[in-house]
XYZ file of C-alpha atoms in Angstrom:
573
model
C 174.476 6.832 74.313
C 174.533 6.498 70.764
C 173.799 3.327 68.526
C 176.644 2.475 66.541
C 179.423 2.835 68.946
C 183.162 2.710 67.797
C 186.500 1.127 69.996
C 188.990 3.506 70.019
C 191.910 2.089 69.967
C 191.037 -0.037 66.879
C 190.039 2.386 64.494
C 192.939 2.747 62.015
C 191.517 5.677 60.142
C 191.120 3.883 56.820
C 187.886 5.875 56.618
C 186.668 3.330 54.570
C 183.005 3.723 57.326
C 182.965 7.493 55.040
C 183.255 6.015 52.301
C 180.364 3.548 52.269
C 178.090 6.304 54.375
C 176.033 6.940 51.459
C 175.254 10.303 54.015
C 178.780 11.243 55.168
C 177.603 11.793 58.924
C 181.295 10.731 60.664
C 183.971 12.726 61.870
C 186.771 11.916 62.664
C 188.775 14.265 65.561
C 192.071 12.948 66.721
C 192.481 10.529 64.645
C 189.173 9.254 65.353
C 185.873 8.334 64.008
C 183.300 10.022 65.947
C 179.420 9.025 64.496
C 177.627 12.845 63.840
C 174.148 10.968 65.022
C 171.881 13.891 64.156
C 173.236 12.966 60.743
C 172.841 9.282 60.880
C 170.240 7.232 59.374
C 171.287 3.820 60.869
C 171.720 1.893 57.617
C 174.508 0.208 59.571
C 177.091 -0.113 56.143
C 179.828 0.964 58.186
C 178.930 -1.980 60.638
C 179.277 -3.955 58.176
C 182.566 -2.994 55.877
C 185.230 -2.155 59.056
C 188.091 -4.328 58.900
C 189.239 -3.683 62.063
C 185.569 -4.924 64.101
C 186.236 -1.154 65.674
C 182.268 -0.071 65.435
C 179.348 -2.128 67.597
C 175.760 -2.094 68.500
C 174.868 -0.732 72.177
C 173.037 -3.690 72.929
C 169.700 -3.898 74.936
C 169.471 -7.565 76.182
C 170.643 -7.015 79.493
C 167.572 -4.615 79.537
C 165.495 -7.863 78.216
C 166.947 -10.223 81.039
C 166.356 -7.665 83.348
C 163.004 -7.385 82.553
C 162.402 -11.671 82.907
C 164.679 -11.245 86.536
C 161.842 -9.120 87.454
C 158.655 -11.773 86.842
C 157.370 -9.242 84.319
C 155.416 -10.794 80.815
C 157.584 -9.979 78.652
C 156.162 -10.688 74.320
C 158.351 -10.922 71.373
C 157.787 -8.886 68.496
C 159.987 -11.854 65.718
C 160.544 -10.429 62.125
C 159.720 -12.852 60.217
C 162.744 -13.179 59.008
C 164.437 -14.849 61.223
C 164.201 -18.183 59.479
C 166.429 -16.852 57.051
C 169.454 -16.078 60.268
C 169.156 -19.456 62.083
C 170.706 -22.108 59.893
C 170.041 -25.059 61.873
C 166.705 -24.931 63.588
C 163.688 -24.357 62.245
C 160.490 -21.931 64.003
C 159.454 -24.599 66.665
C 162.727 -25.023 67.654
C 163.429 -20.909 68.483
C 160.280 -20.071 69.518
C 160.689 -23.353 72.301
C 164.452 -21.400 72.531
C 162.791 -18.094 73.377
C 160.287 -19.483 76.158
C 163.469 -21.194 77.860
C 165.193 -17.945 78.118
C 162.527 -16.608 79.847
C 159.505 -14.836 77.252
C 155.778 -15.568 77.840
C 154.405 -15.458 74.487
C 156.204 -14.925 71.074
C 154.483 -13.653 67.666
C 155.633 -12.882 64.501
C 155.555 -9.327 63.376
C 154.208 -10.292 60.248
C 150.545 -9.668 62.178
C 151.590 -5.535 62.491
C 152.568 -5.669 58.789
C 149.434 -7.294 57.651
C 147.563 -4.272 59.510
C 149.946 -2.105 57.523
C 149.671 -2.920 54.477
C 146.280 -2.423 54.982
C 146.762 1.050 55.480
C 149.091 1.294 52.641
C 145.468 -0.683 50.183
C 143.631 2.523 52.258
C 145.992 5.305 50.662
C 146.506 4.404 47.441
C 143.036 4.012 47.181
C 142.095 7.601 48.632
C 145.316 8.659 45.786
C 145.460 12.098 48.269
C 149.957 11.977 47.787
C 151.504 13.273 45.336
C 153.665 10.265 45.577
C 153.740 6.833 48.546
C 156.962 5.997 50.390
C 156.454 3.730 51.957
C 157.789 4.290 55.718
C 158.066 0.481 56.872
C 161.749 1.292 57.369
C 163.081 3.501 59.853
C 166.158 4.379 58.228
C 164.330 5.902 55.347
C 162.413 7.712 57.100
C 165.360 8.893 58.744
C 166.666 9.610 55.583
C 163.774 11.996 54.264
C 162.751 13.603 57.348
C 166.849 14.825 57.554
C 168.169 14.948 53.778
C 164.600 15.148 52.005
C 162.759 17.524 54.433
C 160.819 18.814 51.131
C 159.697 15.217 50.914
C 158.711 14.046 53.892
C 154.312 14.656 53.547
C 155.800 11.746 50.501
C 156.043 9.415 53.874
C 152.835 7.114 54.123
C 151.577 8.493 57.379
C 151.446 5.626 59.156
C 153.984 3.487 61.523
C 156.107 0.503 60.988
C 155.062 -3.408 61.868
C 157.220 -3.320 64.799
C 154.832 -0.247 65.980
C 151.955 -1.393 64.592
C 152.459 -4.668 66.313
C 153.324 -4.020 69.359
C 150.458 -1.901 69.411
C 148.507 -4.853 68.466
C 150.096 -6.997 71.951
C 149.289 -4.000 74.494
C 145.582 -4.011 73.081
C 145.373 -7.644 73.474
C 147.138 -8.208 76.322
C 147.095 -5.402 78.361
C 149.807 -2.285 78.815
C 151.563 -3.141 81.354
C 153.261 -6.168 80.066
C 157.238 -5.743 78.433
C 157.411 -5.925 74.613
C 160.230 -6.706 72.828
C 161.118 -6.942 69.467
C 164.320 -9.233 67.635
C 164.679 -9.157 64.400
C 167.549 -7.421 62.094
C 167.415 -3.989 61.924
C 170.134 -1.534 63.734
C 167.235 1.201 63.313
C 164.796 -0.532 65.268
C 166.600 0.103 68.294
C 166.379 4.224 67.361
C 162.693 4.208 66.486
C 162.243 2.454 69.802
C 162.869 5.612 71.444
C 160.890 8.279 68.886
C 158.748 9.818 70.507
C 155.257 9.444 68.740
C 155.707 6.008 69.034
C 157.687 5.711 72.398
C 156.581 2.853 75.492
C 155.461 0.791 73.017
C 158.149 -1.044 71.990
C 160.531 -2.004 75.478
C 163.469 -3.033 73.365
C 165.089 -4.164 70.487
C 167.266 -6.622 70.323
C 168.842 -7.986 66.956
C 169.683 -11.744 66.016
C 172.924 -11.806 65.944
C 172.420 -10.514 69.998
C 170.191 -13.474 70.240
C 172.468 -15.971 68.546
C 174.994 -15.228 71.722
C 172.651 -14.792 74.911
C 171.333 -18.416 73.436
C 174.534 -19.744 73.132
C 175.619 -18.589 76.582
C 172.775 -20.348 78.029
C 173.401 -23.426 76.416
C 170.686 -23.634 74.825
C 170.849 -26.571 71.992
C 168.562 -27.964 69.322
C 167.625 -30.664 72.540
C 164.829 -28.747 74.261
C 161.039 -29.255 74.548
C 159.487 -28.926 71.209
C 155.778 -28.993 72.735
C 154.719 -25.273 72.656
C 152.494 -24.183 70.155
C 153.764 -22.396 66.907
C 151.261 -18.657 66.424
C 151.033 -17.380 62.759
C 149.073 -14.784 61.212
C 145.775 -14.275 59.078
C 147.124 -12.358 56.372
C 150.712 -15.564 55.778
C 151.627 -12.934 52.982
C 152.715 -10.753 55.464
C 155.970 -12.734 56.508
C 157.261 -12.068 52.724
C 157.619 -8.337 53.499
C 161.303 -8.801 54.494
C 162.512 -9.876 50.988
C 161.685 -7.136 48.277
C 159.450 -6.314 46.641
C 157.514 -8.065 49.700
C 155.265 -5.222 50.887
C 153.612 -4.567 47.146
C 152.920 -8.461 47.012
C 151.093 -7.636 50.250
C 149.012 -5.116 48.781
C 144.899 -5.854 47.333
C 145.452 -3.135 45.374
C 148.929 -3.765 43.975
C 147.773 -3.588 40.219
C 145.526 -0.217 40.549
C 146.145 2.320 38.608
C 146.093 5.181 40.599
C 150.162 4.546 41.279
C 152.594 2.139 39.783
C 154.087 0.472 42.510
C 158.000 -0.260 42.238
C 159.856 -1.177 44.477
C 164.103 -0.231 45.484
C 166.233 -1.377 48.373
C 169.575 -0.285 48.830
C 170.382 3.227 50.092
C 172.024 4.551 46.992
C 169.650 2.938 45.284
C 166.798 4.990 47.048
C 168.622 7.968 47.071
C 168.663 7.910 43.400
C 164.948 7.855 43.532
C 164.192 10.609 46.059
C 166.688 12.874 44.418
C 164.582 12.279 41.392
C 161.304 13.343 43.170
C 162.805 16.241 44.296
C 164.383 17.029 41.014
C 162.340 16.114 37.845
C 158.792 15.680 40.006
C 158.125 12.807 39.828
C 154.223 11.686 40.733
C 152.218 9.152 41.077
C 154.694 6.009 42.045
C 153.919 3.787 45.178
C 157.686 3.290 46.349
C 157.958 0.412 48.774
C 161.699 1.764 49.398
C 164.160 -0.277 51.955
C 168.144 1.003 52.850
C 169.236 -2.560 53.530
C 170.689 -4.022 49.814
C 168.529 -7.078 49.744
C 166.029 -6.031 52.627
C 165.988 -6.934 55.598
C 167.261 -10.040 54.902
C 170.385 -8.634 54.304
C 170.186 -6.212 56.827
C 173.717 -4.847 59.426
C 172.312 -6.967 62.129
C 171.435 -10.600 60.575
C 173.297 -13.380 61.653
C 174.455 -14.637 57.896
C 174.005 -17.938 57.111
C 175.976 -20.310 54.582
C 174.640 -19.605 51.265
C 174.101 -15.826 51.956
C 171.605 -13.869 50.351
C 169.771 -16.963 47.966
C 169.956 -18.938 50.623
C 168.341 -16.542 52.856
C 165.684 -15.558 50.681
C 164.779 -19.524 49.455
C 164.580 -20.210 53.660
C 161.904 -17.549 53.893
C 160.306 -18.706 50.449
C 160.569 -21.779 51.856
C 158.499 -20.444 55.278
C 156.348 -18.530 54.178
C 154.598 -21.328 50.676
C 154.532 -24.128 53.857
C 152.222 -21.584 56.370
C 149.906 -21.278 53.508
C 149.361 -24.624 53.590
C 148.925 -25.275 57.657
C 145.416 -23.822 58.763
C 146.825 -25.278 62.604
C 149.053 -21.512 61.833
C 145.992 -19.168 61.382
C 145.063 -17.006 63.830
C 141.717 -14.756 63.264
C 142.971 -11.882 65.083
C 141.922 -8.711 63.495
C 142.861 -5.075 65.339
C 141.806 -1.541 65.391
C 144.926 0.439 67.364
C 145.577 3.621 66.059
C 148.548 3.683 63.324
C 148.941 6.844 62.420
C 152.672 7.809 62.163
C 153.434 12.123 61.534
C 156.325 12.234 60.081
C 158.831 16.219 60.161
C 162.020 18.333 58.919
C 164.867 16.888 61.208
C 167.270 18.689 58.604
C 170.353 20.051 60.657
C 172.367 22.170 57.943
C 176.044 22.660 58.843
C 177.679 25.534 57.934
C 178.511 26.795 53.972
C 181.737 28.000 53.902
C 182.734 30.986 51.266
C 184.542 29.682 48.425
C 187.664 31.890 49.654
C 187.368 29.360 53.075
C 187.536 26.259 51.204
C 190.300 27.147 48.290
C 192.284 28.826 51.129
C 191.254 24.767 53.069
C 192.636 22.928 49.528
C 195.969 25.180 49.755
C 196.810 23.758 52.077
C 196.653 20.443 51.301
C 198.611 21.568 48.110
C 196.119 21.882 46.202
C 197.257 25.018 44.310
C 195.040 24.206 40.707
C 191.560 22.034 40.039
C 193.899 19.766 38.257
C 195.388 18.889 41.921
C 191.675 17.745 42.832
C 191.787 14.126 42.177
C 188.586 13.701 43.569
C 190.069 10.485 44.287
C 187.448 9.698 47.175
C 190.552 8.173 49.334
C 189.221 10.110 52.102
C 185.890 9.508 51.932
C 184.167 12.002 50.418
C 182.900 11.909 46.575
C 185.152 15.224 46.017
C 188.140 17.595 46.981
C 185.694 19.990 47.766
C 182.696 18.100 49.721
C 186.565 16.975 52.071
C 187.710 20.527 52.470
C 183.503 21.893 53.916
C 184.126 18.557 55.918
C 187.090 20.347 57.447
C 185.336 23.582 57.164
C 183.442 21.799 59.924
C 185.800 20.413 61.944
C 184.189 16.547 60.722
C 187.400 15.746 58.471
C 191.397 16.540 58.872
C 193.767 17.802 57.104
C 195.870 14.801 56.361
C 192.579 12.433 56.057
C 193.872 13.262 51.706
C 195.831 10.490 51.058
C 197.742 11.679 47.753
C 198.959 14.339 49.673
C 200.151 12.598 52.044
C 201.805 10.338 50.483
C 203.216 13.148 48.008
C 204.599 14.999 50.889
C 205.789 11.859 52.394
C 207.781 10.735 49.528
C 209.071 14.152 49.483
C 210.787 14.708 52.450
C 211.903 10.912 52.042
C 213.356 11.715 49.341
C 214.616 15.115 50.837
C 215.956 13.317 53.308
C 218.127 10.356 51.881
C 219.256 12.246 49.107
C 220.373 15.507 50.666
C 222.211 13.736 54.091
C 226.134 13.556 53.532
C 226.338 9.654 54.216
C 226.046 7.099 51.032
C 223.302 5.128 51.125
C 222.842 1.944 49.335
C 219.526 -0.690 48.937
C 219.905 -4.533 47.929
C 217.809 -7.182 46.742
C 218.223 -10.654 48.526
C 221.171 -11.026 45.918
C 222.644 -8.182 46.993
C 222.289 -6.505 44.011
C 221.963 -2.546 44.022
C 218.123 -1.417 43.781
C 219.137 2.065 44.607
C 221.656 4.770 46.062
C 221.583 7.675 47.191
C 223.233 11.275 45.791
C 225.664 10.854 48.331
C 227.002 7.759 47.600
C 227.371 8.627 43.794
C 229.427 11.003 44.954
C 231.508 9.009 46.842
C 232.244 6.285 45.081
C 232.358 7.850 41.485
C 229.695 6.151 40.582
C 226.805 6.922 37.569
C 222.568 5.774 38.741
C 222.332 4.653 35.440
C 224.667 2.284 35.524
C 224.091 1.517 38.844
C 220.728 -0.263 39.089
C 221.092 -4.126 39.486
C 225.114 -3.980 39.310
C 226.263 -6.322 42.053
C 227.517 -4.661 46.048
C 230.811 -5.768 45.128
C 230.851 -4.656 42.035
C 232.388 -1.357 43.590
C 232.857 -2.313 47.733
C 234.646 -5.159 48.488
C 233.764 -6.620 52.203
C 232.879 -9.745 53.546
C 230.097 -8.003 55.803
C 227.785 -7.954 53.640
C 227.340 -11.712 52.190
C 227.858 -12.555 56.120
C 223.379 -9.989 57.146
C 222.156 -11.435 54.072
C 223.496 -14.837 55.071
C 223.290 -14.734 59.184
C 220.389 -12.170 59.104
C 222.013 -10.697 61.581
C 222.920 -7.071 61.597
C 226.471 -4.648 61.426
C 226.328 -1.403 62.797
C 228.880 1.174 62.748
C 231.873 -1.077 61.698
C 234.960 1.458 60.855
C 236.555 -0.852 57.716
C 239.163 0.125 55.117
C 238.593 0.340 51.653
C 242.076 0.330 49.426
C 240.510 0.596 45.837
C 239.031 4.956 47.090
C 241.835 4.865 49.668
C 238.968 5.896 52.161
C 237.846 4.957 56.172
C 234.620 5.120 56.668
C 232.119 3.431 59.443
C 229.391 1.096 57.860
C 226.227 0.192 59.357
C 225.030 -3.312 57.075
C 220.785 -3.422 57.812
C 218.213 -5.865 56.896
C 215.489 -5.265 56.972
C 213.061 -9.129 57.167
C 209.642 -7.379 55.603
C 211.098 -6.733 52.283
C 214.146 -9.222 52.199
C 216.839 -6.655 51.556
C 219.718 -4.847 53.073
C 220.514 -1.113 53.382
C 223.801 -0.853 53.390
C 224.591 3.177 55.416
C 229.372 4.633 55.368
C 229.874 7.492 56.760
C 233.285 8.409 55.093
C 235.592 8.631 58.273
C 239.039 8.977 55.885
C 239.550 12.730 56.247
C 238.972 12.660 59.986
C 241.338 9.066 60.194
C 244.310 11.181 57.820
C 244.149 14.014 60.868
C 243.799 11.242 64.066
C 247.307 10.081 62.189
C 248.711 13.087 61.942
C 247.641 13.877 65.283
C 249.034 10.864 66.622
C 252.377 11.796 65.334
C 252.748 14.567 66.600
C 252.099 13.208 70.053
C 254.498 10.497 69.348
C 257.373 13.450 68.096
C 256.287 15.376 71.596
C 257.110 12.171 73.721
C 260.415 11.786 72.022
C 261.665 14.915 72.861
C 259.716 15.240 76.258
C 261.676 12.183 76.838
C 265.062 12.959 75.194
C 264.750 16.932 77.577
C 264.068 14.402 80.882
C 266.456 12.148 80.163
C 269.267 15.491 79.410
C 267.811 17.541 83.000
C 268.905 13.633 84.593
C 271.946 13.719 83.588
C 272.870 17.330 84.844
C 271.176 16.922 88.505
C 273.706 13.537 88.250
C 276.861 15.228 87.457
C 275.606 18.348 90.356
C 275.149 15.621 92.368
C 278.830 14.356 92.524
C 280.364 18.094 93.002
C 277.840 19.064 95.856
C 279.140 15.085 97.323
C 283.111 15.957 97.202
C 282.865 19.494 98.936
C 280.695 18.562 101.015
C 282.739 15.713 102.327
C 286.001 18.258 102.095
C 284.032 20.935 104.131
C 283.180 18.236 106.816
C 286.681 17.373 107.474
C 287.899 21.016 107.826
C 284.568 21.945 110.395
C 285.446 18.472 112.448
C 289.454 19.229 112.818
C 288.051 23.129 113.895
C 286.301 21.702 116.317
C 289.093 19.189 117.823
C 291.162 22.917 118.322
C 288.776 24.857 119.743
C 288.352 21.501 122.614
C 291.563 20.737 122.996
C 291.816 25.283 123.325
C 289.809 25.105 126.535
C 290.598 21.943 128.149
C 294.278 23.664 128.451
C 292.250 27.594 130.468
C 291.280 24.117 132.808
């Protein structure tokens, strides 16, 4: 499971995370960002820049709570930058708060940092390495192993202060204890699971996670502050979190074997590594920290009011105060093995041919070099880099914003200017801002003289004023413009976001004339039919009259005949 995770619903395709990622270890698949774990150096830049808070950090707080519930002995390795993370609480309060959460023992990671500095001193004195790049920052060691494998032998073969301190705690209190690191660092979560150091640190939680946990438990300033505070023998090691802090802890910092240099921030570290790789720099002891401002600028640092300057001031004040308080000094030393090996972890993606790259560029309208804007909006530094990412299924074609905008604009213009309907865009004063080709043609207008002209100078209709005043739309209303002898159906739509009115007019004059012609024909046909009916009725009446007279006469004759016959029958009898 990835340490950095994305909330799918929140990713808005702004590509800010890719732009901020120094190694482009983010892929976009189906419009959703994904961390490419094998390439990620866990610098945390994508966390801090995401405007949608779409990225979250895998939490191990529940794991630590489980240790405590099971009555395990849980020891804390506390990064000294804690004094810069909790604005209204000093170290005494935080130690007591951690005890209240259920931790068995709390000690500063600076205990391990002091031992790491001794190893660095030894490497400087031996002068066996071309350059010495500090290995205290896990993100830097990942960067070198994944992207500068040829410089792996220049990483100091020493564990980080966290691992050193974890080993020392287990050396003193037994291997069965649980050790939890608390600090501002994201990559420490990954370092806990490194094959070489697995089992030394059982879990790592951030200051932000700790703060949320304290709030959840309702732990406030009103707690028992009687617990003894444990310190370190080498109090200078508390300065590790600030740029140049490691160098200041070295006994041999003014040596002649190596020139000491401090570099913080991923971009600057990459530039230095490029110089070492390409320019053959030698005899440098380089303190590298991926976070700008050192550990007190970490991605999971609980930032306080005053920012970096206040965080640095609080840490230096804590260091100076500790130097004066003998009760904080511990005389413990250690003989644990602090050796660490580093390896080539580079994963090379497929390298497309020049024709494949050009084919991808052509598919987004970049047929010539001048079309390759290299604007960086997609997150990649050049159009070619983005094309390579597309080839490796890490990016999508439509991530090119200039191309998509140009395409959208051309499609919109094509639709608007080819529709047979007249379209006007009016501002809040009902002055014409835009009129499409059909509007100009239908009403015999000249585009050059249209802009800024009142719609009432073109079309006399009170509905425009009604819509802008009432903000109520009118749809498909039939209207006759006497000036143009034209019948239309028009929709007048208010757009609140832009405070404009859009008018869509369909000329139905020919249809209306055809309807009127057909109506006249129908009226004539009805009149003709009525005349025929009336004539037929008269004929029918005349026929009926004649039939009535002849029937009466026939009846009289037959009656007489009947009587005559009956009379004759009576005589016979």
